[in-house]
mmCIF file of C-alpha atoms and ligand atoms in Angstrom:
data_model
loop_
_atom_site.group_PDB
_atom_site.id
_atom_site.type_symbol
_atom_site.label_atom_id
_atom_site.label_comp_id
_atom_site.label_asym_id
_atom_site.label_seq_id
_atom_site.Cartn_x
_atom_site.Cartn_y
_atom_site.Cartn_z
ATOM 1 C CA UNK A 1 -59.584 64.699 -113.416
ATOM 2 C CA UNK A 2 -56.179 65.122 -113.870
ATOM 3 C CA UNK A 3 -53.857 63.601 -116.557
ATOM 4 C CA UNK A 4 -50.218 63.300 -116.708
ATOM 5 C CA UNK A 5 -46.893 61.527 -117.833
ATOM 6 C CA UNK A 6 -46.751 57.688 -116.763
ATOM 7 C CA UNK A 7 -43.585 57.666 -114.269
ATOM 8 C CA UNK A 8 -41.954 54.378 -113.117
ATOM 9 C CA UNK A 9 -43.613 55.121 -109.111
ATOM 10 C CA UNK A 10 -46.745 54.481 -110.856
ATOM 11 C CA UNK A 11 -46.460 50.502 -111.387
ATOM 12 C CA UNK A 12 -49.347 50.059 -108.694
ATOM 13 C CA UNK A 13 -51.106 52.570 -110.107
ATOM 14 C CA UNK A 14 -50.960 50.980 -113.793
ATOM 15 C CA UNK A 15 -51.653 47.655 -111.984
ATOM 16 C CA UNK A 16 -54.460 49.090 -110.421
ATOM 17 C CA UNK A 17 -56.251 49.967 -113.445
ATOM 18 C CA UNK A 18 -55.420 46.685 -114.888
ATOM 19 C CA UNK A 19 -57.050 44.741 -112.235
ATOM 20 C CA UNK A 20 -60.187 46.709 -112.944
ATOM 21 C CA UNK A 21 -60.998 45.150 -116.448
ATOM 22 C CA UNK A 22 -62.095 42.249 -118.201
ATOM 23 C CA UNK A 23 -59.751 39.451 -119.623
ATOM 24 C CA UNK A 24 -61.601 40.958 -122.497
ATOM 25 C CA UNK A 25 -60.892 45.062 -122.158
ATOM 26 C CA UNK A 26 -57.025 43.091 -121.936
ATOM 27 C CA UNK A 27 -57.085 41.448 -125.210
ATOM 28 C CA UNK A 28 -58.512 44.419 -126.529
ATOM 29 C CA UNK A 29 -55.714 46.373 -124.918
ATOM 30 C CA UNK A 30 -52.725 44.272 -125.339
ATOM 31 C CA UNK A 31 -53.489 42.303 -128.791
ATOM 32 C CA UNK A 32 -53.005 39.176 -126.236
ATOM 33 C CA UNK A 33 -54.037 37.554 -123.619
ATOM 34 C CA UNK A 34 -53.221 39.199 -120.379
ATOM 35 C CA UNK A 35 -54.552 37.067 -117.015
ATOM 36 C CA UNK A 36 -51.681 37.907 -114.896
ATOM 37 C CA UNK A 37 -50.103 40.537 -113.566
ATOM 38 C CA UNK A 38 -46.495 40.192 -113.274
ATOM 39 C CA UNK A 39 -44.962 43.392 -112.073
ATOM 40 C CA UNK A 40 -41.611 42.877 -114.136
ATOM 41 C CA UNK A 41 -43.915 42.508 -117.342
ATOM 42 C CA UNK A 42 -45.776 45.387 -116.802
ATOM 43 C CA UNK A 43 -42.500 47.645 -115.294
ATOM 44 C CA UNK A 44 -42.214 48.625 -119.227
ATOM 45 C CA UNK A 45 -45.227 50.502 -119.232
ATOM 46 C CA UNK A 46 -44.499 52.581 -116.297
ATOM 47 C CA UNK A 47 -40.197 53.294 -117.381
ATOM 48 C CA UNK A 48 -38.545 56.067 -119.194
ATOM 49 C CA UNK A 49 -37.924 54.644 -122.240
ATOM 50 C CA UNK A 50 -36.663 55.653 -125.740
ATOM 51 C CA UNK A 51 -39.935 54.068 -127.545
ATOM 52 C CA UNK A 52 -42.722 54.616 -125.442
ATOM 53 C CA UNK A 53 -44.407 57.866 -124.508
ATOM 54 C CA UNK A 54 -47.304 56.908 -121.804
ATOM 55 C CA UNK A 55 -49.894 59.061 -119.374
ATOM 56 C CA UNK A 56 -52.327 58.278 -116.957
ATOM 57 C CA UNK A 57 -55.533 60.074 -115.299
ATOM 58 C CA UNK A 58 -56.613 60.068 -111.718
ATOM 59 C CA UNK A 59 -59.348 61.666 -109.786
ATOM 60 C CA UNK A 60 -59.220 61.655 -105.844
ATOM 61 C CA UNK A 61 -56.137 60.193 -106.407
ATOM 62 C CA UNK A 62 -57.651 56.637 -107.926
ATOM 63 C CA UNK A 63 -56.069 56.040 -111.003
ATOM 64 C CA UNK A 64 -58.811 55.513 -113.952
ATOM 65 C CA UNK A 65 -57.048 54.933 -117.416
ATOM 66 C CA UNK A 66 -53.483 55.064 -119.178
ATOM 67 C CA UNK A 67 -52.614 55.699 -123.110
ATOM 68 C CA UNK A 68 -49.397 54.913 -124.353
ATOM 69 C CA UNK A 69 -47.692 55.576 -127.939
ATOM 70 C CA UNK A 70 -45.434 53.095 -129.023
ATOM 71 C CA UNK A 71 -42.970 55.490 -131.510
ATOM 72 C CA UNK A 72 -42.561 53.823 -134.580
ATOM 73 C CA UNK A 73 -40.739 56.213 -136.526
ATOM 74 C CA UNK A 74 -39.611 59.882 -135.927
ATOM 75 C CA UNK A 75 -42.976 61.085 -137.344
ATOM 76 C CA UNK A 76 -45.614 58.023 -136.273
ATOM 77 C CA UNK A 77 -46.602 56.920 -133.005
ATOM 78 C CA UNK A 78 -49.235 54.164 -132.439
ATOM 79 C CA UNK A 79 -51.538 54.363 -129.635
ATOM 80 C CA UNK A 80 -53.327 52.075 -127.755
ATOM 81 C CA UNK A 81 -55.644 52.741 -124.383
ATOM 82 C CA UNK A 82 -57.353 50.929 -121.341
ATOM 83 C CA UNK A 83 -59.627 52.563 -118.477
ATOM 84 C CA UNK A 84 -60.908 50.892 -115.522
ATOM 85 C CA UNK A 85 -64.385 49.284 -116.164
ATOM 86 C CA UNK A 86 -66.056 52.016 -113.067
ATOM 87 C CA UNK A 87 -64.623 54.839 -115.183
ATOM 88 C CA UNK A 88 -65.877 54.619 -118.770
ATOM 89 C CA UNK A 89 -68.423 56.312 -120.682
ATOM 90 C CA UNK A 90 -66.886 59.835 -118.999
ATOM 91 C CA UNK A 91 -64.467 61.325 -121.055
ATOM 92 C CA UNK A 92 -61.346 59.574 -119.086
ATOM 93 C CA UNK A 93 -60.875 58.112 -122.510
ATOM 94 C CA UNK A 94 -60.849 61.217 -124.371
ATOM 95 C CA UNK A 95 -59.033 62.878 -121.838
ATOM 96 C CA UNK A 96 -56.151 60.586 -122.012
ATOM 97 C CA UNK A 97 -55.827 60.333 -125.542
ATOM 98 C CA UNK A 98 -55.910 63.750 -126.402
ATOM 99 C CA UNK A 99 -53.168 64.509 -123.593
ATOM 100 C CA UNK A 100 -51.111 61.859 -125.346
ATOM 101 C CA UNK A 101 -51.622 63.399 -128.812
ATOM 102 C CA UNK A 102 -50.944 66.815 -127.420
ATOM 103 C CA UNK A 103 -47.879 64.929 -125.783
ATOM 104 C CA UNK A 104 -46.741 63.959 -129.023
ATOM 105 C CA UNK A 105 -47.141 67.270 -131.084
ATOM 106 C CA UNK A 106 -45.254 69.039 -128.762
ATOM 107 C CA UNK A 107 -42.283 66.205 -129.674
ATOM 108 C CA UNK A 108 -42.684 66.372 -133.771
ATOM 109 C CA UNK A 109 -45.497 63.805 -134.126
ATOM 110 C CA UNK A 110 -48.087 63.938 -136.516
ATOM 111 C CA UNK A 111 -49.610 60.383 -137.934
ATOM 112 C CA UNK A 112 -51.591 58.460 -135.183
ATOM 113 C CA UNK A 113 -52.254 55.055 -135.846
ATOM 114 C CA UNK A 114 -53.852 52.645 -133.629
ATOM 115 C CA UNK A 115 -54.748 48.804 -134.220
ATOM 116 C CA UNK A 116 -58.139 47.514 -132.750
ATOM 117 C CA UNK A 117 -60.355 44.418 -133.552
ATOM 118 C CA UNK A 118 -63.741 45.787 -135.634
ATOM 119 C CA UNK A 119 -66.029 44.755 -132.866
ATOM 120 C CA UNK A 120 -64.336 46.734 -130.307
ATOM 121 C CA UNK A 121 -67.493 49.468 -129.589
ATOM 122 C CA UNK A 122 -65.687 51.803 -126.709
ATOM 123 C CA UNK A 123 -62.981 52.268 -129.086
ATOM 124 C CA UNK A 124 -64.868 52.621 -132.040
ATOM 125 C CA UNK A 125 -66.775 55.253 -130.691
ATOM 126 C CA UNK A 126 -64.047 57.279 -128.820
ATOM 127 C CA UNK A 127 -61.866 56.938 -132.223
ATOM 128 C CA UNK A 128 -65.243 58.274 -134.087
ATOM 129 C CA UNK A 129 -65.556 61.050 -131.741
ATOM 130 C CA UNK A 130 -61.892 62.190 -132.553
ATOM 131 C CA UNK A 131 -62.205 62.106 -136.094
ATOM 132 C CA UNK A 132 -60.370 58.854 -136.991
ATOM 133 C CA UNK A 133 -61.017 56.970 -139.717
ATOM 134 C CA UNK A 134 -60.443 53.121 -140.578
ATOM 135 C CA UNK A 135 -57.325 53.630 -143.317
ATOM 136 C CA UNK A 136 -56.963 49.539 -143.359
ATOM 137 C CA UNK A 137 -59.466 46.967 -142.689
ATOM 138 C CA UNK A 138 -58.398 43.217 -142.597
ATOM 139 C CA UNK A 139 -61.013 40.638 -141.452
ATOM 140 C CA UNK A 140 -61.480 40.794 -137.337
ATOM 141 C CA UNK A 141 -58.590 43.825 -137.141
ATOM 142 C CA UNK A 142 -58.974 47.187 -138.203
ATOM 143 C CA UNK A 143 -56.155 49.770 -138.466
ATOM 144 C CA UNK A 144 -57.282 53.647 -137.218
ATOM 145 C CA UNK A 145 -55.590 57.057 -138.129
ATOM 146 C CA UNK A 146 -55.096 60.594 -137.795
ATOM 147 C CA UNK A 147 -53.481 63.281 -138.766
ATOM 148 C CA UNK A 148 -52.338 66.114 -136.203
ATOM 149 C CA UNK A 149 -54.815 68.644 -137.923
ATOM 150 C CA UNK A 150 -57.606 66.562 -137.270
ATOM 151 C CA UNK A 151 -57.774 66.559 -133.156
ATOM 152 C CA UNK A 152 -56.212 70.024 -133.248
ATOM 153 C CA UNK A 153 -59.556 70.986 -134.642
ATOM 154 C CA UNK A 154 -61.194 69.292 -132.030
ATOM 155 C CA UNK A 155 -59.809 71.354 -129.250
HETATM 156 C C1 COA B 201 -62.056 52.135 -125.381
HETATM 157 C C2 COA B 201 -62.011 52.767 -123.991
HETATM 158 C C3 COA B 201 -60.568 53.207 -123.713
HETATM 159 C C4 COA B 201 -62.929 53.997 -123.972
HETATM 160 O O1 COA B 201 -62.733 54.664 -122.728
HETATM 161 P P1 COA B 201 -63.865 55.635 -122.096
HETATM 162 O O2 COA B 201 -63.231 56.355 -120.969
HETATM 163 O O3 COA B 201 -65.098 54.876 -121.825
HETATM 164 O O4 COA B 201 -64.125 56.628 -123.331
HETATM 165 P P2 COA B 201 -64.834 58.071 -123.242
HETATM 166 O O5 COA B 201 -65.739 58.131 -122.059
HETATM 167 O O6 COA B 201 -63.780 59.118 -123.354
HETATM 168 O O7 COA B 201 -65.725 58.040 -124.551
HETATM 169 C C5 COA B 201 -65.377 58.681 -125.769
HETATM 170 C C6 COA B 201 -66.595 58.665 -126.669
HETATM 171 O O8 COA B 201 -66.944 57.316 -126.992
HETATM 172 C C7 COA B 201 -68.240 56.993 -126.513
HETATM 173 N N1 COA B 201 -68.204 55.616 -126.003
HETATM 174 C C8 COA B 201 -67.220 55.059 -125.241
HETATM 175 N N2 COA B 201 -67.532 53.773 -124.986
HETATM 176 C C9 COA B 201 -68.706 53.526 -125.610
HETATM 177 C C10 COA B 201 -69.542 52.374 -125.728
HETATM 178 N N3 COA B 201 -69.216 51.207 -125.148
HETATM 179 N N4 COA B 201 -70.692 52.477 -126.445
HETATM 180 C C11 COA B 201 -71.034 53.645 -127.042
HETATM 181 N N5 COA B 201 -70.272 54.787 -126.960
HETATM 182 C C12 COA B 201 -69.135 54.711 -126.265
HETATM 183 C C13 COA B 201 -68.526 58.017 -125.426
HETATM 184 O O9 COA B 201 -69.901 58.232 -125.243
HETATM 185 C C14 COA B 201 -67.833 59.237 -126.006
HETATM 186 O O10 COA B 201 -68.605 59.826 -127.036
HETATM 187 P P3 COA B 201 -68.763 61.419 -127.174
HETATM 188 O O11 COA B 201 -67.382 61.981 -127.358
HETATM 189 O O12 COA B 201 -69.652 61.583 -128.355
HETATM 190 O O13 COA B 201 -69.368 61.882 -125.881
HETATM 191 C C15 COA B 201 -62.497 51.766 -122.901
HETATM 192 O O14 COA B 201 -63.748 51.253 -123.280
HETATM 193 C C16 COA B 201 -61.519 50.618 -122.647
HETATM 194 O O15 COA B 201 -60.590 50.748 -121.833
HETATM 195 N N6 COA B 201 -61.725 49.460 -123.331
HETATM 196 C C17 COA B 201 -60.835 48.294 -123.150
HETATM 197 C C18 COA B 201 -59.463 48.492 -123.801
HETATM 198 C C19 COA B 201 -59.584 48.852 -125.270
HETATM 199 O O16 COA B 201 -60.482 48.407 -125.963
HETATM 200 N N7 COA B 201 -58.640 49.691 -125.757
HETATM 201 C C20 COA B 201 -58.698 50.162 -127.148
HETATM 202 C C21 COA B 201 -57.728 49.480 -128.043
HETATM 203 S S1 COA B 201 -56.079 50.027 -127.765
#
């Protein structure tokens, strides 16, 4: 598998992966309904921007899953994740988060926060297994984070 920085050629590629999951895996995702895919919506996911750090994994050259970090402040960066339905439960995931993370220390970062709803199991489990913790917990929604030490450990 390999993983690396999102680059605007890869809009088909981020489509691609989009077009592989539930309307569910999307709400999940995107905090909102997502049922189509309009290419000029989704162009901000694949740009250089300012605020936005994003990478994506392929194998074969099929793309399987992209993180992004929305950069909130000099120090915090919140993260949010979405692999293709055929390529969970295999460390694509993992793989993507931690190369975002390891993105993100290299550029100053060091509080990860990420917003999920409670019932979300995939990302309860792959936050688990990187050693977040639920700092805020309010009804449906909870609130994850982690500190740079934490996943450094991991590696
Ligand atoms: C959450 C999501 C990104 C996980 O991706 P993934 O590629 O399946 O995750 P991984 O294979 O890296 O799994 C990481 C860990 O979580 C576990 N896990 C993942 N999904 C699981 C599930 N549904 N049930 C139980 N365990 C699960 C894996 O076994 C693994 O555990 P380990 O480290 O102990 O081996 C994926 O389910 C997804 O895209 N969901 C829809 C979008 C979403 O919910 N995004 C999160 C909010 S931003």
């Amino acid at each position: 598998m390999d993983v690396r920085l999102i680059r605007p050629t890869d809009l088909t590629n981020y489509l691609t992966i989009l077009e592989r999951t539930s309307e569910q895996d999307r709400y999940h995702r995107f905090h909102h309904v997502v049922d189509a895919f309009d290419p000029a919506a989704l162009r901000r996911f694949v740009e250089d921007r300012p605020d936005m750090l994003g990478v994506i994994a392929f194998e074969n050259g099929e793309p399987l899953g992209a993180a992004h970090a929305a950069l909130i402040d000099e120090r915090c960066a919140e993260l949010a994740i979405v692999v293709s339905k055929d390529a969970r439960r295999r460390g694509v995931g993992r793989a993507l988060a931690l190369a975002l993370v390891a993105e993100l220390e290299a550029r100053g970062y060091s509080r990860f926060v990420a917003h999920a709803l409670r019932d979300n199991v995939g990302f309860t489990h792959l936050a688990r297994s990187m050693g977040l913790h639920i700092e805020k917990a309010d009804g449906a929604d909870a609130t994850w984070v982690h500190e740079t030490a934490t996943v450094a450990a991991l590696r």
